[in-house]
Short mmCIF file of C-alpha atoms and ligand atoms in Angstrom, two decimals:
data_model
loop_
_atom_site.label_atom_id
_atom_site.label_comp_id
_atom_site.label_asym_id
_atom_site.label_seq_id
_atom_site.Cartn_x
_atom_site.Cartn_y
_atom_site.Cartn_z
CA UNK A 1 -7.71 11.89 -12.75
CA UNK A 2 -5.17 12.18 -10.02
CA UNK A 3 -6.15 10.03 -7.08
CA UNK A 4 -4.07 11.18 -4.21
CA UNK A 5 -4.32 10.34 -0.50
CA UNK A 6 -2.31 8.88 2.37
CA UNK A 7 -2.64 6.24 4.97
CA UNK A 8 -4.97 7.46 7.68
CA UNK A 9 -5.91 6.14 11.18
CA UNK A 10 -8.88 3.85 11.91
CA UNK A 11 -10.42 4.08 15.36
CA UNK A 12 -12.76 1.67 17.12
CA UNK A 13 -15.33 4.29 17.69
CA UNK A 14 -15.31 6.45 14.47
CA UNK A 15 -14.07 3.51 12.07
CA UNK A 16 -14.46 4.30 8.25
CA UNK A 17 -16.01 7.74 8.87
CA UNK A 18 -13.17 8.67 10.99
CA UNK A 19 -10.71 7.63 8.37
CA UNK A 20 -12.66 9.40 5.62
CA UNK A 21 -12.79 12.70 7.68
CA UNK A 22 -9.01 12.48 8.22
CA UNK A 23 -8.36 12.03 4.54
CA UNK A 24 -10.70 14.99 3.74
CA UNK A 25 -8.79 17.14 6.24
CA UNK A 26 -5.68 16.50 4.07
CA UNK A 27 -7.42 17.56 0.79
CA UNK A 28 -7.13 13.83 -0.42
CA UNK A 29 -9.60 12.06 -2.77
CA UNK A 30 -8.66 8.68 -1.84
CA UNK A 31 -6.91 6.99 1.20
CA UNK A 32 -5.64 3.78 2.77
CA UNK A 33 -6.31 2.51 6.22
CA UNK A 34 -5.51 -0.47 8.60
CA UNK A 35 -8.64 -1.99 10.17
CA UNK A 36 -6.86 -1.79 13.58
CA UNK A 37 -3.25 -1.26 14.72
CA UNK A 38 -0.83 -2.19 11.86
CA UNK A 39 1.49 -4.00 14.17
CA UNK A 40 -1.10 -6.16 15.85
CA UNK A 41 -4.24 -8.37 14.92
CA UNK A 42 -6.59 -6.97 17.49
CA UNK A 43 -9.70 -6.05 15.51
CA UNK A 44 -13.01 -4.75 16.59
CA UNK A 45 -16.38 -5.42 15.09
CA UNK A 46 -17.51 -3.36 12.11
CA UNK A 47 -20.55 -0.89 12.65
CA UNK A 48 -22.69 -1.06 9.50
CA UNK A 49 -24.22 2.37 10.43
CA UNK A 50 -21.00 4.02 10.46
CA UNK A 51 -19.90 2.31 7.19
CA UNK A 52 -23.09 3.50 5.51
CA UNK A 53 -22.72 7.02 6.92
CA UNK A 54 -19.20 7.12 5.48
CA UNK A 55 -20.19 5.87 1.98
CA UNK A 56 -22.95 8.47 1.82
CA UNK A 57 -20.36 11.10 2.67
CA UNK A 58 -18.07 9.79 0.09
CA UNK A 59 -20.58 10.29 -2.56
CA UNK A 60 -20.95 13.84 -1.42
CA UNK A 61 -17.32 14.43 -1.99
CA UNK A 62 -17.03 12.35 -5.19
CA UNK A 63 -14.70 9.88 -3.72
CA UNK A 64 -14.48 6.57 -5.74
CA UNK A 65 -14.79 4.14 -2.88
CA UNK A 66 -13.96 1.21 -5.17
CA UNK A 67 -10.44 2.41 -5.05
CA UNK A 68 -9.94 3.03 -1.37
CA UNK A 69 -7.32 0.70 -0.01
CA UNK A 70 -7.01 -1.53 3.13
CA UNK A 71 -3.45 -2.51 4.21
CA UNK A 72 -3.20 -5.84 6.05
CA UNK A 73 -1.22 -5.72 9.36
CA UNK A 74 2.65 -6.30 8.70
CA UNK A 75 3.20 -9.08 11.22
CA UNK A 76 1.22 -11.45 9.09
CA UNK A 77 3.77 -13.74 7.32
CA UNK A 78 2.58 -16.23 4.82
CA UNK A 79 6.08 -17.02 3.61
CA UNK A 80 7.37 -18.98 6.47
CA UNK A 81 5.57 -22.20 7.81
CA UNK A 82 8.37 -23.58 10.08
CA UNK A 83 5.92 -23.07 12.93
CA UNK A 84 2.70 -24.58 11.42
CA UNK A 85 0.31 -22.90 14.08
CA UNK A 86 1.86 -19.47 13.30
CA UNK A 87 1.36 -20.13 9.54
CA UNK A 88 -2.11 -21.24 9.96
CA UNK A 89 -2.72 -18.19 12.19
CA UNK A 90 -1.57 -15.90 9.40
CA UNK A 91 -3.83 -17.59 6.89
CA UNK A 92 -6.87 -17.47 9.33
CA UNK A 93 -6.20 -13.90 10.18
CA UNK A 94 -6.02 -12.98 6.47
CA UNK A 95 -9.31 -14.85 5.69
CA UNK A 96 -10.85 -12.61 8.47
CA UNK A 97 -9.26 -9.58 7.02
CA UNK A 98 -10.81 -10.37 3.63
CA UNK A 99 -14.18 -10.82 5.17
CA UNK A 100 -13.75 -7.43 6.99
CA UNK A 101 -13.00 -5.80 3.62
CA UNK A 102 -16.13 -7.43 2.28
CA UNK A 103 -18.11 -6.07 5.13
CA UNK A 104 -16.76 -2.66 4.59
CA UNK A 105 -17.22 -3.00 0.78
CA UNK A 106 -13.45 -2.64 0.17
CA UNK A 107 -12.04 -4.19 -2.94
CA UNK A 108 -8.34 -3.86 -2.55
CA UNK A 109 -6.24 -5.19 0.29
CA UNK A 110 -2.57 -4.61 0.14
CA UNK A 111 -0.34 -7.31 1.56
CA UNK A 112 3.39 -7.73 2.23
CA UNK A 113 4.31 -11.07 0.77
CA UNK A 114 6.27 -12.18 3.73
CA UNK A 115 9.78 -13.17 4.90
CA UNK A 116 11.05 -16.74 4.32
CA UNK A 117 13.26 -16.54 7.49
CA UNK A 118 15.81 -19.13 6.36
CA UNK A 119 13.50 -21.46 4.24
CA UNK A 120 14.76 -19.98 0.96
CA UNK A 121 12.91 -17.80 -1.61
CA UNK A 122 11.43 -20.88 -3.48
CA UNK A 123 9.82 -22.48 -0.44
CA UNK A 124 8.78 -19.10 0.89
CA UNK A 125 6.97 -18.40 -2.50
CA UNK A 126 5.36 -21.83 -2.44
CA UNK A 127 3.99 -21.03 1.25
CA UNK A 128 2.67 -17.68 0.05
CA UNK A 129 0.77 -19.21 -2.98
CA UNK A 130 -0.69 -22.10 -0.90
CA UNK A 131 -1.90 -19.55 1.66
CA UNK A 132 -3.14 -17.08 -0.87
CA UNK A 133 -4.97 -19.80 -2.75
CA UNK A 134 -6.95 -20.83 0.48
CA UNK A 135 -7.78 -17.17 1.22
CA UNK A 136 -8.77 -16.22 -2.33
CA UNK A 137 -11.01 -19.24 -2.85
CA UNK A 138 -14.25 -17.45 -2.46
CA UNK A 139 -14.20 -13.79 -2.44
CA UNK A 140 -14.38 -10.68 -4.67
CA UNK A 141 -11.57 -8.89 -2.67
CA UNK A 142 -8.35 -8.44 -4.53
CA UNK A 143 -5.10 -8.90 -2.63
CA UNK A 144 -2.28 -6.56 -3.87
CA UNK A 145 1.23 -7.89 -3.36
CA UNK A 146 3.58 -4.89 -2.30
CA UNK A 147 6.98 -4.69 -3.75
CA UNK A 148 9.38 -4.94 -1.01
CA UNK A 149 12.71 -3.21 -0.20
CA UNK A 150 14.72 -6.36 0.51
CA UNK A 151 15.16 -6.07 4.33
CA UNK A 152 16.22 -9.37 5.91
CA UNK A 153 14.63 -12.36 4.10
CA UNK A 154 11.66 -10.50 2.55
CA UNK A 155 9.99 -11.87 -0.60
CA UNK A 156 8.68 -9.56 -3.40
CA UNK A 157 11.96 -7.61 -3.76
CA UNK A 158 12.00 -8.09 -7.54
CA UNK A 159 9.40 -8.34 -10.32
CA UNK A 160 10.35 -12.07 -10.96
CA UNK A 161 9.32 -12.97 -7.40
CA UNK A 162 6.14 -11.09 -7.79
CA UNK A 163 5.54 -12.89 -11.16
CA UNK A 164 6.06 -16.25 -9.56
CA UNK A 165 3.55 -15.61 -6.85
CA UNK A 166 0.92 -14.55 -9.39
CA UNK A 167 1.71 -17.52 -11.60
CA UNK A 168 0.83 -19.66 -8.74
CA UNK A 169 -2.55 -18.11 -7.96
CA UNK A 170 -5.63 -19.97 -9.23
CA UNK A 171 -7.99 -16.96 -8.99
CA UNK A 172 -5.87 -14.44 -11.07
CA UNK A 173 -8.59 -11.85 -10.99
CA UNK A 174 -8.20 -11.57 -7.34
CA UNK A 175 -4.52 -10.79 -7.34
CA UNK A 176 -2.74 -7.57 -8.21
CA UNK A 177 0.39 -5.51 -7.23
CA UNK A 178 1.01 -2.44 -5.16
CA UNK A 179 4.28 -0.62 -6.21
CA UNK A 180 6.16 1.34 -3.43
CA UNK A 181 8.49 3.91 -4.66
CA UNK A 182 10.80 3.84 -1.60
CA UNK A 183 10.92 -0.02 -1.76
CA UNK A 184 11.63 -0.14 -5.43
CA UNK A 185 14.45 2.30 -4.92
CA UNK A 186 15.91 0.50 -1.93
CA UNK A 187 15.45 -2.87 -3.67
CA UNK A 188 17.76 -1.51 -6.47
CA UNK A 189 15.47 -0.30 -9.12
CA UNK A 190 16.04 3.04 -10.83
CA UNK A 191 12.77 4.86 -10.22
CA UNK A 192 14.28 7.98 -11.81
CA UNK A 193 13.51 6.59 -15.28
CA UNK A 194 10.07 5.29 -14.29
CA UNK A 195 8.79 4.83 -17.92
CA UNK A 196 11.73 2.42 -18.42
CA UNK A 197 10.83 0.66 -15.19
CA UNK A 198 7.23 0.35 -16.19
CA UNK A 199 8.20 -1.14 -19.58
CA UNK A 200 10.19 -3.71 -17.65
CA UNK A 201 7.44 -4.45 -15.19
CA UNK A 202 5.06 -4.79 -18.20
CA UNK A 203 7.39 -7.36 -19.63
CA UNK A 204 7.75 -9.36 -16.49
CA UNK A 205 4.31 -9.13 -14.78
CA UNK A 206 1.98 -6.90 -16.73
CA UNK A 207 0.89 -3.44 -16.09
CA UNK A 208 -2.69 -4.27 -15.73
CA UNK A 209 -1.82 -5.92 -12.39
CA UNK A 210 -0.84 -2.53 -10.88
CA UNK A 211 -3.75 -1.31 -8.53
CA UNK A 212 -2.16 0.93 -5.98
CA UNK A 213 1.16 2.99 -5.74
CA UNK A 214 2.62 4.06 -2.40
CA UNK A 215 4.41 7.38 -2.93
CA UNK A 216 7.45 7.63 -0.60
CA UNK A 217 10.83 9.24 -0.86
CA UNK A 218 13.58 7.12 0.57
CA UNK A 219 16.26 7.96 3.29
CA UNK A 220 18.54 5.51 1.70
CA UNK A 221 20.60 5.10 -1.55
CA UNK A 222 19.34 2.96 -4.36
CA UNK A 223 19.94 -0.82 -3.53
CA UNK A 224 20.40 -0.17 0.22
CA UNK A 225 17.67 -2.89 1.09
CA UNK A 226 16.74 -0.67 4.15
CA UNK A 227 13.09 0.46 3.86
CA UNK A 228 13.04 3.78 5.53
CA UNK A 229 10.53 6.31 4.13
CA UNK A 230 11.19 9.99 3.94
CA UNK A 231 9.06 13.02 3.19
CA UNK A 232 8.69 14.00 -0.45
CA UNK A 233 11.75 15.97 -1.80
CA UNK A 234 13.78 15.20 1.39
CA UNK A 235 15.23 11.94 0.23
CA UNK A 236 17.27 10.15 -2.44
CA UNK A 237 14.49 9.95 -4.95
CA UNK A 238 13.78 13.62 -5.00
CA UNK A 239 10.57 15.69 -5.61
CA UNK A 240 10.87 15.91 -9.43
CA UNK A 241 11.28 12.14 -9.90
CA UNK A 242 8.23 11.50 -7.58
CA UNK A 243 6.05 14.14 -9.54
CA UNK A 244 6.95 12.27 -12.68
CA UNK A 245 5.83 9.03 -11.35
CA UNK A 246 2.62 10.61 -9.85
CA UNK A 247 1.68 12.29 -13.08
CA UNK A 248 2.77 9.36 -15.41
CA UNK A 249 0.13 8.95 -17.93
CA UNK A 250 0.19 5.12 -17.76
CA UNK A 251 -0.71 5.32 -13.99
CA UNK A 252 -3.60 7.65 -14.31
CA UNK A 253 -6.76 6.60 -12.17
CA UNK A 254 -4.50 4.35 -9.94
CA UNK A 255 -4.73 5.50 -6.30
CA UNK A 256 -1.33 6.99 -5.06
CA UNK A 257 -0.93 6.80 -1.25
CA UNK A 258 1.55 8.61 0.89
CA UNK A 259 3.30 6.73 3.67
CA UNK A 260 5.73 9.33 4.51
CA UNK A 261 6.93 9.83 8.13
CA UNK A 262 5.25 12.38 10.57
CA UNK A 263 7.31 15.30 11.40
CA UNK A 264 7.38 15.30 15.21
CA UNK A 265 3.69 14.69 16.13
CA UNK A 266 2.37 16.19 12.86
CA UNK A 267 1.17 14.43 9.69
CA UNK A 268 2.84 15.87 6.67
CA UNK A 269 0.00 14.81 4.33
CA UNK A 270 -1.97 18.06 3.91
CA UNK A 271 1.24 19.81 2.87
CA UNK A 272 2.59 17.19 0.77
CA UNK A 273 -0.78 16.80 -1.13
CA UNK A 274 -0.61 20.48 -1.78
CA UNK A 275 2.98 20.23 -3.01
CA UNK A 276 1.73 17.44 -5.38
CA UNK A 277 -1.21 19.47 -6.74
CA UNK A 278 1.08 22.52 -7.30
CA UNK A 279 3.90 20.39 -8.50
CA UNK A 280 5.99 22.54 -6.43
CA UNK A 281 8.47 21.45 -3.70
CA UNK A 282 8.02 23.38 -0.42
CA UNK A 283 11.49 23.37 1.32
CA UNK A 284 9.92 24.69 4.47
CA UNK A 285 7.70 21.65 4.97
CA UNK A 286 9.63 20.26 7.91
CA UNK A 287 10.06 23.70 9.57
CA UNK A 288 6.30 24.27 9.26
CA UNK A 289 5.49 20.92 10.70
CA UNK A 290 8.04 21.01 13.67
CA UNK A 291 6.38 21.34 16.99
FE1 FE B 301 3.32 -1.72 3.05
FE1 FE B 302 4.25 0.72 1.22
ZN1 ZN B 303 8.08 0.45 3.59
#
């Protein structure tokens, strides 16, 4: 079954119910949200009543909540420990984030592995592994390492780095991977032959680790190390290649999440999900959304 959705907002007053309603308004049957603003670590308490209402509503709409995704804020950096208080803050925050996922009944938490900022890849990976092992000690939440574009000193820019992190994790049932099509392209992988890329991923890491896929076109050429998302069909990957990824039979039942940019003030997700369901590129998408 095609599981398609986008990242959606999460507000203090409407919480999970608000996120769900936004997803439904796009015609989505799955979604991803941050438990607060993605760029900061301010988080408000979770209201059990709202969570329960949202879960009831998901049953009505046949949404498989076990595959709904939370994304950790991207200022968390487990790779650099040169400032030990910042490193410890990242670990503590992620522990709290995992606890919030448990409260919400969320199974999958996407994480950017981090940037080593001068320490080198090996030390960066060691820091990530040490941090994750503390966080994953005692939980049923699975952390999904996102494949990164290779901006600055990011870690997780190739499958071998992802594999090295997974190798270091004690609790392997609590670790997985989130592929991001824009990041793969920008990191230098050819996403136009996705079957070949999946064979290679299977060889290095193992397909069974893939639990989520971010579907984004890219503003930049392959290997640009940039990380700038583009609306489907408007970038260098192209609509047909993205459709092939979305409908690849080996990725069936894995949630596909759009993180494409707003056009002006307007979310593109309803129209992009329509394009995906129809397998038909709409070259008027940006005109329709322009305000
Ligand atoms: Fe991400
Ligand atoms: Fe992503
Ligand atoms: Zn990105």
